[in-house]
Coordinates of C-alpha atoms in Angstrom, one line a residue:
X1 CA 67.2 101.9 72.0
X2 CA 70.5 101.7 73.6
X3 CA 72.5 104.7 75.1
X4 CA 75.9 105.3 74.5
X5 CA 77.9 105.9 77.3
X6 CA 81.5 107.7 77.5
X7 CA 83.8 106.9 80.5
X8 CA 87.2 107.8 81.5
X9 CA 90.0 105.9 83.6
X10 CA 88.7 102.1 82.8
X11 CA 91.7 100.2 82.7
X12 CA 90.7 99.4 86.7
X13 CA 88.5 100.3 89.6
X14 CA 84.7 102.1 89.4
X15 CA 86.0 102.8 85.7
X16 CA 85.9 99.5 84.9
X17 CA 83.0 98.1 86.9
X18 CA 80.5 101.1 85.4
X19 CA 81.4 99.9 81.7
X20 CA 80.7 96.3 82.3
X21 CA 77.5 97.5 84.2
X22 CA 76.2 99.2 81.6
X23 CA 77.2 97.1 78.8
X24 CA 75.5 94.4 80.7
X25 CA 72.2 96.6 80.0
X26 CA 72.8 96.3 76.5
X27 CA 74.0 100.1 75.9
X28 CA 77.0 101.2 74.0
X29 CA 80.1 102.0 75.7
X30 CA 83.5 103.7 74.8
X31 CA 86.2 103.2 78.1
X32 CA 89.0 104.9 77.6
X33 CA 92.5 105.1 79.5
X34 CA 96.0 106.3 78.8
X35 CA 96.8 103.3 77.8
X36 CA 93.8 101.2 75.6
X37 CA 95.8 98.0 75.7
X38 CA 95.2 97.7 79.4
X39 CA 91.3 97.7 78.0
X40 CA 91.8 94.4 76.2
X41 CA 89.4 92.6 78.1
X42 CA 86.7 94.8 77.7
X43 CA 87.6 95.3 74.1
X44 CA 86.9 91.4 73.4
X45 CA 83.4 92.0 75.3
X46 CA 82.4 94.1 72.7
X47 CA 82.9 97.4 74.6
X48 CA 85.0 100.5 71.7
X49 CA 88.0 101.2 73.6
X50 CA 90.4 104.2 73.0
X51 CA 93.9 105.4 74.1
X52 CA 93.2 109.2 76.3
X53 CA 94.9 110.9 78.6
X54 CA 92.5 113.6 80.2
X55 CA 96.1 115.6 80.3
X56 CA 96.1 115.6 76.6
X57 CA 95.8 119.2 74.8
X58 CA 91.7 120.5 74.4
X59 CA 92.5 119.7 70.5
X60 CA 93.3 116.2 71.1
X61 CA 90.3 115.2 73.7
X62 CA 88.2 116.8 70.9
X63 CA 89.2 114.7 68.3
X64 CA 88.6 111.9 70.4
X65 CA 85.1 112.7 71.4
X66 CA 84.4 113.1 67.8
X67 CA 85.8 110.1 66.7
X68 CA 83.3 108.4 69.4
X69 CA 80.5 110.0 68.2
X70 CA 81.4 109.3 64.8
X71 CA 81.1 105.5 66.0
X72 CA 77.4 105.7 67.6
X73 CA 76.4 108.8 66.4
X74 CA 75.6 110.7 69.8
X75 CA 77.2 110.4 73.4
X76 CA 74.3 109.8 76.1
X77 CA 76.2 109.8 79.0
X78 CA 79.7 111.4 80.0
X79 CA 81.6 109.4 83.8
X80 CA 84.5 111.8 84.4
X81 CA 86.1 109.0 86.2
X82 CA 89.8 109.2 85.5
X83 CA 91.7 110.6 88.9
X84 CA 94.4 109.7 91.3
X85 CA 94.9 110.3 95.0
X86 CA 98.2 112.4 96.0
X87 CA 98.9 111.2 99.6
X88 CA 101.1 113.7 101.8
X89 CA 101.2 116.9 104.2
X90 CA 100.0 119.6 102.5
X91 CA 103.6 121.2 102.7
X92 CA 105.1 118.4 102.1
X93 CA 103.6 118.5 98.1
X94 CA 104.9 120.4 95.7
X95 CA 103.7 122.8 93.6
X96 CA 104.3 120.8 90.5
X97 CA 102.8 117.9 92.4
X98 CA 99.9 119.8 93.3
X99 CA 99.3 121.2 89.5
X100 CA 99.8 117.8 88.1
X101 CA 97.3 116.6 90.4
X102 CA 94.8 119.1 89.6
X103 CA 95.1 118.5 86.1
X104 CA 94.3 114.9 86.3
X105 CA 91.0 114.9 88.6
X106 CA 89.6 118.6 87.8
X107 CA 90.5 120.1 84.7
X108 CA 91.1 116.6 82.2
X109 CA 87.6 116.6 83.4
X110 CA 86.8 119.7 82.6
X111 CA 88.6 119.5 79.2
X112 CA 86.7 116.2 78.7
X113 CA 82.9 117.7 79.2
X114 CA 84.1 120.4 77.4
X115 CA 84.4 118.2 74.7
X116 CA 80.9 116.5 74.8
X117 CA 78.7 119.3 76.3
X118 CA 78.6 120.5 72.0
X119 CA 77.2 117.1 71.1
X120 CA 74.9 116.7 74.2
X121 CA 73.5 120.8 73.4
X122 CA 72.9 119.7 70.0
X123 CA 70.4 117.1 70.9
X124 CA 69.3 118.6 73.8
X125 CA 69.7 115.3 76.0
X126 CA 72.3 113.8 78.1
X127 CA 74.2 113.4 81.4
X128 CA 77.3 113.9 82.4
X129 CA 78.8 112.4 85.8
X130 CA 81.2 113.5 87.6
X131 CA 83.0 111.2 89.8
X132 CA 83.6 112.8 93.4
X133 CA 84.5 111.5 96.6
X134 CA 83.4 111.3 100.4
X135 CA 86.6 113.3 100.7
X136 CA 84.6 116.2 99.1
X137 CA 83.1 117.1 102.0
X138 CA 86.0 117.0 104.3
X139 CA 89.5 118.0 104.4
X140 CA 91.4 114.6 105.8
X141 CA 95.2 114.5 106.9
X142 CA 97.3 112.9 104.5
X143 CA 94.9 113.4 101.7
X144 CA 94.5 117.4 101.6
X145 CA 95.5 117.4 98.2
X146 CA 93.1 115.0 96.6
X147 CA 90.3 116.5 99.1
X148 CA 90.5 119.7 97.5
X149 CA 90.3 118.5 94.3
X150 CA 87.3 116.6 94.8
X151 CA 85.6 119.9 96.6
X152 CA 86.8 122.2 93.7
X153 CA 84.8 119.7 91.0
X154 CA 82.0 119.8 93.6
X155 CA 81.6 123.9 93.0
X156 CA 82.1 122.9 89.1
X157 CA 79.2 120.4 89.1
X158 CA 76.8 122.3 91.2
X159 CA 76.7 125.4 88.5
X160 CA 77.0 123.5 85.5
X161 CA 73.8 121.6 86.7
X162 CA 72.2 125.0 86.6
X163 CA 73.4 126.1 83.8
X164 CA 72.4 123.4 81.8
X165 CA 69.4 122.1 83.1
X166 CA 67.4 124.1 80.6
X167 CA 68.9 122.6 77.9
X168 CA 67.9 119.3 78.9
X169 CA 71.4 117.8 80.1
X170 CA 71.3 116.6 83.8
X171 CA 74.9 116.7 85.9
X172 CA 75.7 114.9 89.2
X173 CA 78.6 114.3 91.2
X174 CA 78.7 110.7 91.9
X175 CA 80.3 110.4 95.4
X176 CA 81.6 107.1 96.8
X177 CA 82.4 106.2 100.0
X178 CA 85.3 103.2 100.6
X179 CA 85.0 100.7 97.9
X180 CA 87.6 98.1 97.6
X181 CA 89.0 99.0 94.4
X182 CA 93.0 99.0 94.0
X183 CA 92.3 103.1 94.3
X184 CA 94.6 102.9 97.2
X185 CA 97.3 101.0 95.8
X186 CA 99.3 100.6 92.9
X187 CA 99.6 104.0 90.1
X188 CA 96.7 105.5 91.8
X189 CA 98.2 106.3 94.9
X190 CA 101.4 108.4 95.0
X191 CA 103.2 110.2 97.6
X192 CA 105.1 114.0 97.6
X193 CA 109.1 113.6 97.0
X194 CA 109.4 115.9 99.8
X195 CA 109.3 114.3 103.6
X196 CA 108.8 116.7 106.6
X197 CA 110.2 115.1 109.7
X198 CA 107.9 117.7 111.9
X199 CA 104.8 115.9 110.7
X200 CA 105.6 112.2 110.9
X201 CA 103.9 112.1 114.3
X202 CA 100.5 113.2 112.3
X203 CA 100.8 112.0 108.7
X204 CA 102.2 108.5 109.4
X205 CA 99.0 107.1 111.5
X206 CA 97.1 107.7 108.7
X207 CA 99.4 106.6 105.4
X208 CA 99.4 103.7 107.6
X209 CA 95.9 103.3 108.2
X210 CA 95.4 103.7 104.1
X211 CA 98.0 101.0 103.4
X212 CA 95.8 98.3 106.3
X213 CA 92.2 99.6 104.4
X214 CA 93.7 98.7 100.8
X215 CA 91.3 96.3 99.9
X216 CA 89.3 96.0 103.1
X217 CA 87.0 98.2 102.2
X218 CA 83.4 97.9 102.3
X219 CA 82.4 99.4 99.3
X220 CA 81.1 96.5 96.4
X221 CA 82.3 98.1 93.3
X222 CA 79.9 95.6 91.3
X223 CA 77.3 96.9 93.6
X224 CA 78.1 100.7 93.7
X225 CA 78.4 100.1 89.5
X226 CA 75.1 98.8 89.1
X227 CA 73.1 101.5 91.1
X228 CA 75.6 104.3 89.4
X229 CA 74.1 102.9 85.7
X230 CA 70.2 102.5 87.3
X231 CA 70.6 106.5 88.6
X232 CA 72.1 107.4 85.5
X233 CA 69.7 106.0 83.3
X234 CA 66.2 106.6 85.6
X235 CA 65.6 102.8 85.5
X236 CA 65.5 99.5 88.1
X237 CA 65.2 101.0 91.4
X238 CA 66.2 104.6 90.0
X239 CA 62.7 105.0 88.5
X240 CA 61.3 108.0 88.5
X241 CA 63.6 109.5 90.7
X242 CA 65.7 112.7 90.4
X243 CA 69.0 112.6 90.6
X244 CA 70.2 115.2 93.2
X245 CA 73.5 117.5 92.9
X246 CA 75.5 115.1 95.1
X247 CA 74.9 111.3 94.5
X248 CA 76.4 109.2 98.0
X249 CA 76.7 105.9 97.7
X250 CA 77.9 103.4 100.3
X251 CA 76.8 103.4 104.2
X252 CA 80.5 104.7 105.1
X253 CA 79.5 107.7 102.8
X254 CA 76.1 107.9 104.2
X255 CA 77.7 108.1 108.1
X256 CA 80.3 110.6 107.1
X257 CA 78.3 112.6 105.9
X258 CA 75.5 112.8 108.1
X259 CA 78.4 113.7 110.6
X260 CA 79.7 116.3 108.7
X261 CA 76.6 118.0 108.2
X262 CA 75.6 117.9 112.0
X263 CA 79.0 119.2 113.2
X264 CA 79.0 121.9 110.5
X265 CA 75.5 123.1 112.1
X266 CA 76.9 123.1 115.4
X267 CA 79.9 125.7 114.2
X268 CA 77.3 127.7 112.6
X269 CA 75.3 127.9 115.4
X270 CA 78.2 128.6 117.6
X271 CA 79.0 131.5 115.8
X272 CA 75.7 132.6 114.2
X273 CA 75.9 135.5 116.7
X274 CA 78.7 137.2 116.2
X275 CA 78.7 136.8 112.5
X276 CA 75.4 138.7 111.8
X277 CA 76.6 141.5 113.8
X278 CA 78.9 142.7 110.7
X279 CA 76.2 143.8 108.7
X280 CA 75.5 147.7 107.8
X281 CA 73.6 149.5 109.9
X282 CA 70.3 150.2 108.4

């Protein structure tokens, strides 16, 4: 029987490679972007297509959810993917800048499950994926901004997992490494107004070194598509497998964060001393 699958942010990137993946399984699909005429080509392949932006009021999204499920009758499987990065110094972004980049990549997904977690609770069944990012696991100059949105959703998947688990609905953060997408170019990169002079010397390397990676990276998004639909749905090499809190795909992501993990262990240890001796008296 096939699934029905809900995704956000298709118009380009992992959001389109996931809904040709699993439409190639024979499943259901509904992409959505801001936009829906920049999904004509997936429309023609058969894939339901519909104009949302995640920024939309909670009233809105809903109506749009229902009208999905009003389509195929049930949504099987949510892909938060909609996001953009906001390159910069941290002071160098505004506080608009910083809110408008929050309510993109954390709380239009948050609106968004909101929004199918009814339906999904009703049947008792589902999954909901929430696209992260190696840069949830460490804060990177230049990219501050879009790291901490990827670790606050990280802290929002880990307790909705437990929360819903009993109810039969499996969550995951689904976290890529460097996959050469057009992430890095185009609308879904953008850079702070503001321009500190005092951090050139630090920020510039790196915007630099993100313009040279655009499209060098070593991520397959066909690739990283097809094993995001086999984890999602427990089949091909997914089998029987649980899928953990934190899905990392790509051996960039593997290395970083095998790294991370180490030196993190190495600072606890450092410090394990001192830190235990703030404790109460018994």
């Amino acid at each position: 029987m096939a699934r029905t699958w809900f995704i956000t942010g298709c118009s380009s990137g992992f959001g389109k490679a996931i809904t040709k993946a699993a439409l190639g399984v024979g499943d259901n699909v509904i992409a959505t972007s801001r936009d829906a005429s920049k999904l004509a080509d997936l429309a023609q392949s058969g894939v339901y297509t519909v104009s949302l932006d995640v920024n939309s009021s909670q009233k809105d999204i809903d109506a749009v959810v229902a009208d999905a499920v009003n389509k195929y009758g049930s949504i099987d499987i949510l892909v938060n993917n909609a996001g953009y990065i906001l390159e910069g110094g941290i002071e160098e972004v505004s506080d608009e800048e910083a809110r408008d980049h929050f309510n993109t990549n954390v709380f239009g997904q948050l609106a968004v499950t909101r929004a199918v977690l009814p339906y999904m609770r009703a049947k008792k069944s589902g999954v909901i994926a929430n696209m992260g990012s190696i840069a949830g696991w460490r804060g990177g100059i230049n990219c501050g901004m879009y790291c901490s949105t990827k670790f606050a959703l990280i802290g929002i998947t880990e307790a909705l997992k437990k929360e819903v688990e009993p109810l039969g609905i499996t969550v995951v953060a689904i976290e890529p490494g460097y996959f050469r997408t057009d992430f890095l170019s185009g609308g879904h990169k953008v850079s702070p107004k503001n321009s500190i002079p005092d951090l050139e010397p630090v920020i510039k390397p790196f915007k630099d070194m993100f313009s040279m990676y655009d499209h060098q990276q070593p991520g397959d998004p066909t690739k990283g598509a097809q094993l995001i639909v086999e984890a999602l749905t427990g089949t091909g090499r997914c089998a029987g497998k649980k899928l953990p809190a934190r899905l990392a795909i790509g051996s960039d992501a593997i290395a970083m964060i095998t790294e991370v993990l180490e030196d993190k262990k190495k600072e606890l240890d450092e410090w394990k001393d001192l830190a235990v001796t703030t404790d109460i008296a018994a």
